[in-house]
mmCIF file of N, CA and C in Angstrom:
data_model
loop_
_atom_site.group_PDB
_atom_site.id
_atom_site.type_symbol
_atom_site.label_atom_id
_atom_site.label_comp_id
_atom_site.label_asym_id
_atom_site.label_seq_id
_atom_site.Cartn_x
_atom_site.Cartn_y
_atom_site.Cartn_z
ATOM 1 N N MET A 1019 -18.394 42.606 -10.374
ATOM 2 C CA MET A 1019 -17.839 41.594 -11.245
ATOM 3 C C MET A 1019 -16.379 41.301 -10.885
ATOM 4 N N ASN A 1020 -15.598 42.361 -10.585
ATOM 5 C CA ASN A 1020 -14.194 42.167 -10.227
ATOM 6 C C ASN A 1020 -14.056 41.401 -8.914
ATOM 7 N N LEU A 1021 -14.993 41.619 -8.002
ATOM 8 C CA LEU A 1021 -14.971 40.907 -6.726
ATOM 9 C C LEU A 1021 -15.141 39.411 -6.963
ATOM 10 N N ARG A 1022 -16.070 39.049 -7.818
ATOM 11 C CA ARG A 1022 -16.308 37.648 -8.120
ATOM 12 C C ARG A 1022 -15.105 37.019 -8.826
ATOM 13 N N ARG A 1023 -14.530 37.765 -9.742
ATOM 14 C CA ARG A 1023 -13.355 37.264 -10.464
ATOM 15 C C ARG A 1023 -12.190 37.055 -9.495
ATOM 16 N N GLY A 1024 -12.028 37.967 -8.571
ATOM 17 C CA GLY A 1024 -10.970 37.852 -7.569
ATOM 18 C C GLY A 1024 -11.172 36.638 -6.681
ATOM 19 N N GLN A 1025 -12.416 36.379 -6.297
ATOM 20 C CA GLN A 1025 -12.709 35.208 -5.470
ATOM 21 C C GLN A 1025 -12.433 33.919 -6.234
ATOM 22 N N LEU A 1026 -12.820 33.876 -7.498
ATOM 23 C CA LEU A 1026 -12.562 32.688 -8.314
ATOM 24 C C LEU A 1026 -11.070 32.459 -8.493
ATOM 25 N N LEU A 1027 -10.331 33.533 -8.668
ATOM 26 C CA LEU A 1027 -8.886 33.419 -8.821
ATOM 27 C C LEU A 1027 -8.241 32.880 -7.539
ATOM 28 N N LYS A 1028 -8.684 33.385 -6.391
ATOM 29 C CA LYS A 1028 -8.165 32.894 -5.108
ATOM 30 C C LYS A 1028 -8.497 31.421 -4.904
ATOM 31 N N MET A 1029 -9.728 31.020 -5.259
ATOM 32 C CA MET A 1029 -10.123 29.619 -5.117
ATOM 33 C C MET A 1029 -9.302 28.730 -6.053
ATOM 34 N N GLY A 1030 -9.007 29.218 -7.234
ATOM 35 C CA GLY A 1030 -8.180 28.469 -8.182
ATOM 36 C C GLY A 1030 -6.774 28.262 -7.642
ATOM 37 N N TYR A 1031 -6.176 29.324 -7.095
ATOM 38 C CA TYR A 1031 -4.847 29.199 -6.497
ATOM 39 C C TYR A 1031 -4.851 28.230 -5.311
ATOM 40 N N LEU A 1032 -5.888 28.304 -4.510
ATOM 41 C CA LEU A 1032 -6.001 27.417 -3.359
ATOM 42 C C LEU A 1032 -6.112 25.955 -3.814
ATOM 43 N N ALA A 1033 -6.932 25.695 -4.833
ATOM 44 C CA ALA A 1033 -7.083 24.336 -5.357
ATOM 45 C C ALA A 1033 -5.756 23.824 -5.918
ATOM 46 N N LEU A 1034 -5.025 24.677 -6.623
ATOM 47 C CA LEU A 1034 -3.721 24.292 -7.164
ATOM 48 C C LEU A 1034 -2.738 23.968 -6.043
ATOM 49 N N LEU A 1035 -2.748 24.756 -4.993
ATOM 50 C CA LEU A 1035 -1.872 24.518 -3.847
ATOM 51 C C LEU A 1035 -2.191 23.183 -3.172
ATOM 52 N N VAL A 1036 -3.474 22.898 -2.999
ATOM 53 C CA VAL A 1036 -3.887 21.636 -2.376
ATOM 54 C C VAL A 1036 -3.437 20.450 -3.222
ATOM 55 N N LEU A 1037 -3.613 20.536 -4.532
ATOM 56 C CA LEU A 1037 -3.176 19.448 -5.416
ATOM 57 C C LEU A 1037 -1.667 19.262 -5.365
ATOM 58 N N LEU A 1038 -0.929 20.348 -5.336
ATOM 59 C CA LEU A 1038 0.530 20.271 -5.269
ATOM 60 C C LEU A 1038 0.996 19.629 -3.962
ATOM 61 N N LEU A 1039 0.400 20.040 -2.855
ATOM 62 C CA LEU A 1039 0.753 19.446 -1.561
ATOM 63 C C LEU A 1039 0.419 17.960 -1.514
ATOM 64 N N HIS A 1040 -0.723 17.587 -2.041
ATOM 65 C CA HIS A 1040 -1.115 16.169 -2.073
ATOM 66 C C HIS A 1040 -0.129 15.341 -2.892
ATOM 67 N N ALA A 1041 0.292 15.859 -4.022
ATOM 68 C CA ALA A 1041 1.244 15.138 -4.867
ATOM 69 C C ALA A 1041 2.583 14.960 -4.151
ATOM 70 N N CYS A 1042 3.039 15.976 -3.448
ATOM 71 C CA CYS A 1042 4.321 15.886 -2.739
ATOM 72 C C CYS A 1042 4.251 14.882 -1.593
ATOM 73 N N VAL A 1043 3.177 14.885 -0.843
ATOM 74 C CA VAL A 1043 3.025 13.958 0.278
ATOM 75 C C VAL A 1043 2.966 12.523 -0.236
ATOM 76 N N SER A 1044 2.249 12.263 -1.293
ATOM 77 C CA SER A 1044 2.126 10.912 -1.850
ATOM 78 C C SER A 1044 3.472 10.396 -2.328
ATOM 79 N N GLN A 1045 4.261 11.235 -2.970
ATOM 80 C CA GLN A 1045 5.552 10.799 -3.468
ATOM 81 C C GLN A 1045 6.507 10.493 -2.327
ATOM 82 N N LYS A 1046 6.488 11.273 -1.268
ATOM 83 C CA LYS A 1046 7.374 11.019 -0.129
ATOM 84 C C LYS A 1046 7.030 9.688 0.520
ATOM 85 N N GLU A 1047 5.752 9.386 0.673
ATOM 86 C CA GLU A 1047 5.320 8.143 1.285
ATOM 87 C C GLU A 1047 5.755 6.944 0.441
ATOM 88 N N ASN A 1048 5.671 7.058 -0.871
ATOM 89 C CA ASN A 1048 5.991 5.948 -1.761
ATOM 90 C C ASN A 1048 7.482 5.726 -1.933
ATOM 91 N N LYS A 1049 8.331 6.678 -1.558
ATOM 92 C CA LYS A 1049 9.772 6.504 -1.696
ATOM 93 C C LYS A 1049 10.296 5.401 -0.791
ATOM 94 N N ASN A 1050 9.643 5.176 0.333
ATOM 95 C CA ASN A 1050 10.098 4.171 1.283
ATOM 96 C C ASN A 1050 9.480 2.800 1.038
ATOM 97 N N LEU A 1051 8.702 2.655 -0.030
ATOM 98 C CA LEU A 1051 8.022 1.397 -0.313
ATOM 99 C C LEU A 1051 8.541 0.769 -1.593
ATOM 100 N N THR A 1052 8.646 -0.551 -1.560
ATOM 101 C CA THR A 1052 8.928 -1.321 -2.763
ATOM 102 C C THR A 1052 7.663 -2.093 -3.094
ATOM 103 N N TRP A 1053 7.170 -1.931 -4.323
ATOM 104 C CA TRP A 1053 5.940 -2.597 -4.742
ATOM 105 C C TRP A 1053 6.259 -3.874 -5.501
ATOM 106 N N TYR A 1054 5.585 -4.943 -5.133
ATOM 107 C CA TYR A 1054 5.627 -6.212 -5.861
ATOM 108 C C TYR A 1054 4.236 -6.382 -6.468
ATOM 109 N N GLN A 1055 4.153 -6.187 -7.776
ATOM 110 C CA GLN A 1055 2.849 -6.189 -8.431
ATOM 111 C C GLN A 1055 2.583 -7.515 -9.122
ATOM 112 N N HIS A 1056 1.299 -7.876 -9.157
ATOM 113 C CA HIS A 1056 0.817 -9.086 -9.833
ATOM 114 C C HIS A 1056 1.525 -10.337 -9.307
ATOM 115 N N GLN A 1057 1.600 -10.461 -7.999
ATOM 116 C CA GLN A 1057 2.285 -11.582 -7.370
ATOM 117 C C GLN A 1057 1.279 -12.557 -6.754
ATOM 118 N N VAL A 1058 1.713 -13.808 -6.651
ATOM 119 C CA VAL A 1058 0.930 -14.835 -5.971
ATOM 120 C C VAL A 1058 1.698 -15.228 -4.719
ATOM 121 N N ILE A 1059 1.001 -15.343 -3.604
ATOM 122 C CA ILE A 1059 1.629 -15.704 -2.335
ATOM 123 C C ILE A 1059 1.919 -17.203 -2.338
ATOM 124 N N GLU A 1060 3.163 -17.554 -2.032
ATOM 125 C CA GLU A 1060 3.585 -18.957 -2.022
ATOM 126 C C GLU A 1060 3.599 -19.561 -0.625
ATOM 127 N N GLN A 1061 3.740 -18.720 0.378
ATOM 128 C CA GLN A 1061 3.804 -19.231 1.750
ATOM 129 C C GLN A 1061 3.215 -18.191 2.693
ATOM 130 N N LEU A 1062 2.403 -18.650 3.640
ATOM 131 C CA LEU A 1062 1.780 -17.782 4.634
ATOM 132 C C LEU A 1062 1.767 -18.548 5.952
ATOM 133 N N VAL A 1063 2.723 -18.223 6.823
ATOM 134 C CA VAL A 1063 2.923 -18.992 8.050
ATOM 135 C C VAL A 1063 2.737 -18.090 9.270
ATOM 136 N N PRO A 1064 1.817 -18.445 10.187
ATOM 137 C CA PRO A 1064 1.670 -17.638 11.403
ATOM 138 C C PRO A 1064 2.883 -17.812 12.319
ATOM 139 N N GLU A 1065 3.395 -16.699 12.813
ATOM 140 C CA GLU A 1065 4.514 -16.722 13.757
ATOM 141 C C GLU A 1065 3.996 -16.550 15.184
ATOM 142 N N THR A 1066 3.127 -15.558 15.375
ATOM 143 C CA THR A 1066 2.454 -15.328 16.655
ATOM 144 C C THR A 1066 0.994 -15.029 16.324
ATOM 145 N N ASP A 1067 0.227 -14.628 17.319
ATOM 146 C CA ASP A 1067 -1.185 -14.306 17.081
ATOM 147 C C ASP A 1067 -1.368 -13.131 16.125
ATOM 148 N N SER A 1068 -0.409 -12.231 16.080
ATOM 149 C CA SER A 1068 -0.576 -11.037 15.261
ATOM 150 C C SER A 1068 0.585 -10.807 14.293
ATOM 151 N N SER A 1069 1.330 -11.850 13.971
ATOM 152 C CA SER A 1069 2.458 -11.720 13.058
ATOM 153 C C SER A 1069 2.524 -12.934 12.141
ATOM 154 N N TYR A 1070 2.763 -12.682 10.845
ATOM 155 C CA TYR A 1070 2.829 -13.754 9.855
ATOM 156 C C TYR A 1070 4.075 -13.607 9.010
ATOM 157 N N ARG A 1071 4.647 -14.739 8.607
ATOM 158 C CA ARG A 1071 5.764 -14.783 7.671
ATOM 159 C C ARG A 1071 5.176 -15.055 6.292
ATOM 160 N N VAL A 1072 5.556 -14.236 5.296
ATOM 161 C CA VAL A 1072 4.952 -14.301 3.976
ATOM 162 C C VAL A 1072 6.044 -14.428 2.919
ATOM 163 N N GLN A 1073 5.870 -15.363 1.979
ATOM 164 C CA GLN A 1073 6.771 -15.456 0.831
ATOM 165 C C GLN A 1073 5.978 -15.031 -0.393
ATOM 166 N N ILE A 1074 6.495 -14.036 -1.103
ATOM 167 C CA ILE A 1074 5.840 -13.497 -2.283
ATOM 168 C C ILE A 1074 6.464 -14.121 -3.518
ATOM 169 N N GLY A 1075 5.661 -14.783 -4.332
ATOM 170 C CA GLY A 1075 6.172 -15.399 -5.552
ATOM 171 C C GLY A 1075 7.282 -16.384 -5.251
ATOM 172 N N ILE A 1076 8.268 -16.442 -6.133
ATOM 173 C CA ILE A 1076 9.369 -17.390 -5.943
ATOM 174 C C ILE A 1076 10.603 -16.721 -5.343
ATOM 175 N N MET A 1077 10.434 -15.529 -4.768
ATOM 176 C CA MET A 1077 11.551 -14.813 -4.160
ATOM 177 C C MET A 1077 12.044 -15.546 -2.921
ATOM 178 N N ALA A 1078 13.333 -15.468 -2.704
ATOM 179 C CA ALA A 1078 13.916 -16.113 -1.534
ATOM 180 C C ALA A 1078 13.701 -15.296 -0.258
ATOM 181 N N ALA A 1079 13.367 -14.029 -0.395
ATOM 182 C CA ALA A 1079 13.190 -13.153 0.768
ATOM 183 C C ALA A 1079 11.890 -13.470 1.502
ATOM 184 N N THR A 1080 11.921 -13.255 2.798
ATOM 185 C CA THR A 1080 10.734 -13.421 3.637
ATOM 186 C C THR A 1080 10.252 -12.049 4.046
ATOM 187 N N PHE A 1081 8.935 -11.872 4.012
ATOM 188 C CA PHE A 1081 8.321 -10.608 4.390
ATOM 189 C C PHE A 1081 7.450 -10.832 5.611
ATOM 190 N N TRP A 1082 7.194 -9.756 6.358
ATOM 191 C CA TRP A 1082 6.470 -9.863 7.617
ATOM 192 C C TRP A 1082 5.202 -9.040 7.588
ATOM 193 N N LEU A 1083 4.159 -9.617 8.123
ATOM 194 C CA LEU A 1083 2.875 -8.939 8.262
ATOM 195 C C LEU A 1083 2.543 -8.925 9.744
ATOM 196 N N ASP A 1084 2.283 -7.726 10.290
ATOM 197 C CA ASP A 1084 1.889 -7.653 11.694
ATOM 198 C C ASP A 1084 0.706 -6.714 11.852
ATOM 199 N N ASN A 1085 0.241 -6.570 13.067
ATOM 200 C CA ASN A 1085 -0.995 -5.832 13.333
ATOM 201 C C ASN A 1085 -0.734 -4.453 13.920
ATOM 202 N N GLN A 1086 0.347 -3.816 13.556
ATOM 203 C CA GLN A 1086 0.654 -2.511 14.126
ATOM 204 C C GLN A 1086 -0.320 -1.428 13.696
ATOM 205 N N ASP A 1087 -0.866 -1.513 12.493
ATOM 206 C CA ASP A 1087 -1.764 -0.466 12.030
ATOM 207 C C ASP A 1087 -3.241 -0.837 12.139
ATOM 208 N N GLY A 1088 -3.545 -1.989 12.709
ATOM 209 C CA GLY A 1088 -4.931 -2.397 12.907
ATOM 210 C C GLY A 1088 -5.619 -2.932 11.664
ATOM 211 N N GLN A 1089 -4.905 -3.131 10.580
ATOM 212 C CA GLN A 1089 -5.479 -3.608 9.322
ATOM 213 C C GLN A 1089 -5.124 -5.070 9.039
ATOM 214 N N LEU A 1090 -4.749 -5.820 10.055
ATOM 215 C CA LEU A 1090 -4.290 -7.193 9.862
ATOM 216 C C LEU A 1090 -5.344 -8.058 9.173
ATOM 217 N N ALA A 1091 -6.582 -7.996 9.595
ATOM 218 C CA ALA A 1091 -7.630 -8.865 9.045
ATOM 219 C C ALA A 1091 -7.820 -8.647 7.549
ATOM 220 N N LYS A 1092 -7.856 -7.403 7.121
ATOM 221 C CA LYS A 1092 -8.046 -7.087 5.698
ATOM 222 C C LYS A 1092 -6.867 -7.582 4.861
ATOM 223 N N LYS A 1093 -5.656 -7.269 5.308
ATOM 224 C CA LYS A 1093 -4.463 -7.690 4.578
ATOM 225 C C LYS A 1093 -4.355 -9.211 4.561
ATOM 226 N N LEU A 1094 -4.594 -9.826 5.708
ATOM 227 C CA LEU A 1094 -4.490 -11.275 5.817
ATOM 228 C C LEU A 1094 -5.504 -11.971 4.908
ATOM 229 N N ASN A 1095 -6.703 -11.433 4.819
ATOM 230 C CA ASN A 1095 -7.727 -12.005 3.948
ATOM 231 C C ASN A 1095 -7.265 -11.997 2.485
ATOM 232 N N LEU A 1096 -6.717 -10.884 2.020
ATOM 233 C CA LEU A 1096 -6.231 -10.807 0.643
ATOM 234 C C LEU A 1096 -5.054 -11.763 0.409
ATOM 235 N N LEU A 1097 -4.155 -11.851 1.384
ATOM 236 C CA LEU A 1097 -3.011 -12.755 1.253
ATOM 237 C C LEU A 1097 -3.459 -14.217 1.242
ATOM 238 N N GLN A 1098 -4.427 -14.574 2.085
ATOM 239 C CA GLN A 1098 -4.925 -15.946 2.117
ATOM 240 C C GLN A 1098 -5.636 -16.310 0.817
ATOM 241 N N GLN A 1099 -6.393 -15.381 0.252
ATOM 242 C CA GLN A 1099 -7.032 -15.632 -1.041
ATOM 243 C C GLN A 1099 -5.983 -15.870 -2.122
ATOM 244 N N SER A 1100 -4.916 -15.102 -2.080
ATOM 245 C CA SER A 1100 -3.848 -15.293 -3.062
ATOM 246 C C SER A 1100 -3.174 -16.648 -2.863
ATOM 247 N N TYR A 1101 -2.973 -17.021 -1.616
ATOM 248 C CA TYR A 1101 -2.301 -18.287 -1.307
ATOM 249 C C TYR A 1101 -3.152 -19.498 -1.694
ATOM 250 N N THR A 1102 -4.432 -19.458 -1.365
ATOM 251 C CA THR A 1102 -5.281 -20.630 -1.603
ATOM 252 C C THR A 1102 -5.911 -20.649 -2.989
ATOM 253 N N GLN A 1103 -6.321 -19.482 -3.485
ATOM 254 C CA GLN A 1103 -7.023 -19.428 -4.769
ATOM 255 C C GLN A 1103 -6.139 -18.949 -5.911
ATOM 256 N N ARG A 1104 -4.877 -18.638 -5.606
ATOM 257 C CA ARG A 1104 -3.896 -18.200 -6.607
ATOM 258 C C ARG A 1104 -4.279 -16.857 -7.242
ATOM 259 N N ASN A 1105 -4.992 -16.012 -6.491
ATOM 260 C CA ASN A 1105 -5.317 -14.667 -6.963
ATOM 261 C C ASN A 1105 -4.068 -13.798 -6.885
ATOM 262 N N LYS A 1106 -3.875 -12.939 -7.863
ATOM 263 C CA LYS A 1106 -2.718 -12.052 -7.860
ATOM 264 C C LYS A 1106 -3.010 -10.818 -7.014
ATOM 265 N N VAL A 1107 -1.983 -10.387 -6.273
ATOM 266 C CA VAL A 1107 -2.091 -9.213 -5.412
ATOM 267 C C VAL A 1107 -0.903 -8.289 -5.651
ATOM 268 N N ASP A 1108 -1.066 -7.039 -5.263
ATOM 269 C CA ASP A 1108 0.028 -6.068 -5.245
ATOM 270 C C ASP A 1108 0.390 -5.854 -3.780
ATOM 271 N N VAL A 1109 1.679 -5.952 -3.483
ATOM 272 C CA VAL A 1109 2.136 -5.858 -2.095
ATOM 273 C C VAL A 1109 3.179 -4.750 -1.994
ATOM 274 N N ALA A 1110 2.995 -3.835 -1.045
ATOM 275 C CA ALA A 1110 3.967 -2.777 -0.772
ATOM 276 C C ALA A 1110 4.731 -3.149 0.490
ATOM 277 N N VAL A 1111 6.059 -3.169 0.358
ATOM 278 C CA VAL A 1111 6.932 -3.558 1.465
ATOM 279 C C VAL A 1111 7.812 -2.372 1.830
ATOM 280 N N GLN A 1112 7.941 -2.109 3.122
ATOM 281 C CA GLN A 1112 8.789 -1.022 3.597
ATOM 282 C C GLN A 1112 10.251 -1.396 3.369
ATOM 283 N N GLN A 1113 10.981 -0.510 2.714
ATOM 284 C CA GLN A 1113 12.380 -0.785 2.410
ATOM 285 C C GLN A 1113 13.197 -0.880 3.689
ATOM 286 N N GLY A 1114 14.061 -1.864 3.742
ATOM 287 C CA GLY A 1114 14.953 -2.038 4.877
ATOM 288 C C GLY A 1114 14.387 -2.866 6.013
ATOM 289 N N THR A 1115 13.069 -3.090 6.031
ATOM 290 C CA THR A 1115 12.483 -3.848 7.130
ATOM 291 C C THR A 1115 11.772 -5.112 6.677
ATOM 292 N N ASN A 1116 11.438 -5.198 5.382
ATOM 293 C CA ASN A 1116 10.651 -6.316 4.825
ATOM 294 C C ASN A 1116 9.281 -6.432 5.482
ATOM 295 N N LYS A 1117 8.780 -5.328 6.002
ATOM 296 C CA LYS A 1117 7.457 -5.292 6.621
ATOM 297 C C LYS A 1117 6.416 -4.940 5.555
ATOM 298 N N ILE A 1118 5.363 -5.728 5.475
ATOM 299 C CA ILE A 1118 4.299 -5.491 4.510
ATOM 300 C C ILE A 1118 3.440 -4.329 5.011
ATOM 301 N N ILE A 1119 3.333 -3.288 4.185
ATOM 302 C CA ILE A 1119 2.592 -2.087 4.542
ATOM 303 C C ILE A 1119 1.199 -2.084 3.928
ATOM 304 N N ARG A 1120 1.122 -2.478 2.646
ATOM 305 C CA ARG A 1120 -0.177 -2.490 1.943
ATOM 306 C C ARG A 1120 -0.315 -3.751 1.129
ATOM 307 N N VAL A 1121 -1.554 -4.205 1.006
ATOM 308 C CA VAL A 1121 -1.904 -5.327 0.131
ATOM 309 C C VAL A 1121 -3.195 -4.954 -0.592
ATOM 310 N N THR A 1122 -3.162 -5.037 -1.922
ATOM 311 C CA THR A 1122 -4.348 -4.749 -2.722
ATOM 312 C C THR A 1122 -4.492 -5.809 -3.795
ATOM 313 N N LYS A 1123 -5.705 -5.966 -4.323
ATOM 314 C CA LYS A 1123 -5.930 -6.894 -5.424
ATOM 315 C C LYS A 1123 -5.301 -6.329 -6.687
ATOM 316 N N SER A 1124 -4.699 -7.217 -7.488
ATOM 317 C CA SER A 1124 -4.152 -6.788 -8.779
ATOM 318 C C SER A 1124 -5.274 -6.565 -9.759
ATOM 319 N N GLU A 1125 -5.066 -5.635 -10.633
ATOM 320 C CA GLU A 1125 -6.081 -5.350 -11.635
ATOM 321 C C GLU A 1125 -5.708 -5.989 -12.954
#
């Protein structure tokens, strides 16, 4: 019985450690991002084959979307839907670069 209890205790500590590490990694990643939530895309202009200039809402700033991470088609599809159909999206922009990192549908 003590052997089983010891194993359960070790598994509990391991699960707690994994959750703690996951929380720390997620927070570090999000520190470099600025989120624009529930926004409608006002301008979507192709610059090159794999780079687009994006205006989010009525902000004067210009943001950039490129294909460095291989997710251009997915992000571009969501941005185009927001631009043409006025669907709201959440956009994560890397601080200091104005590079669009993530695009998701608003809930």
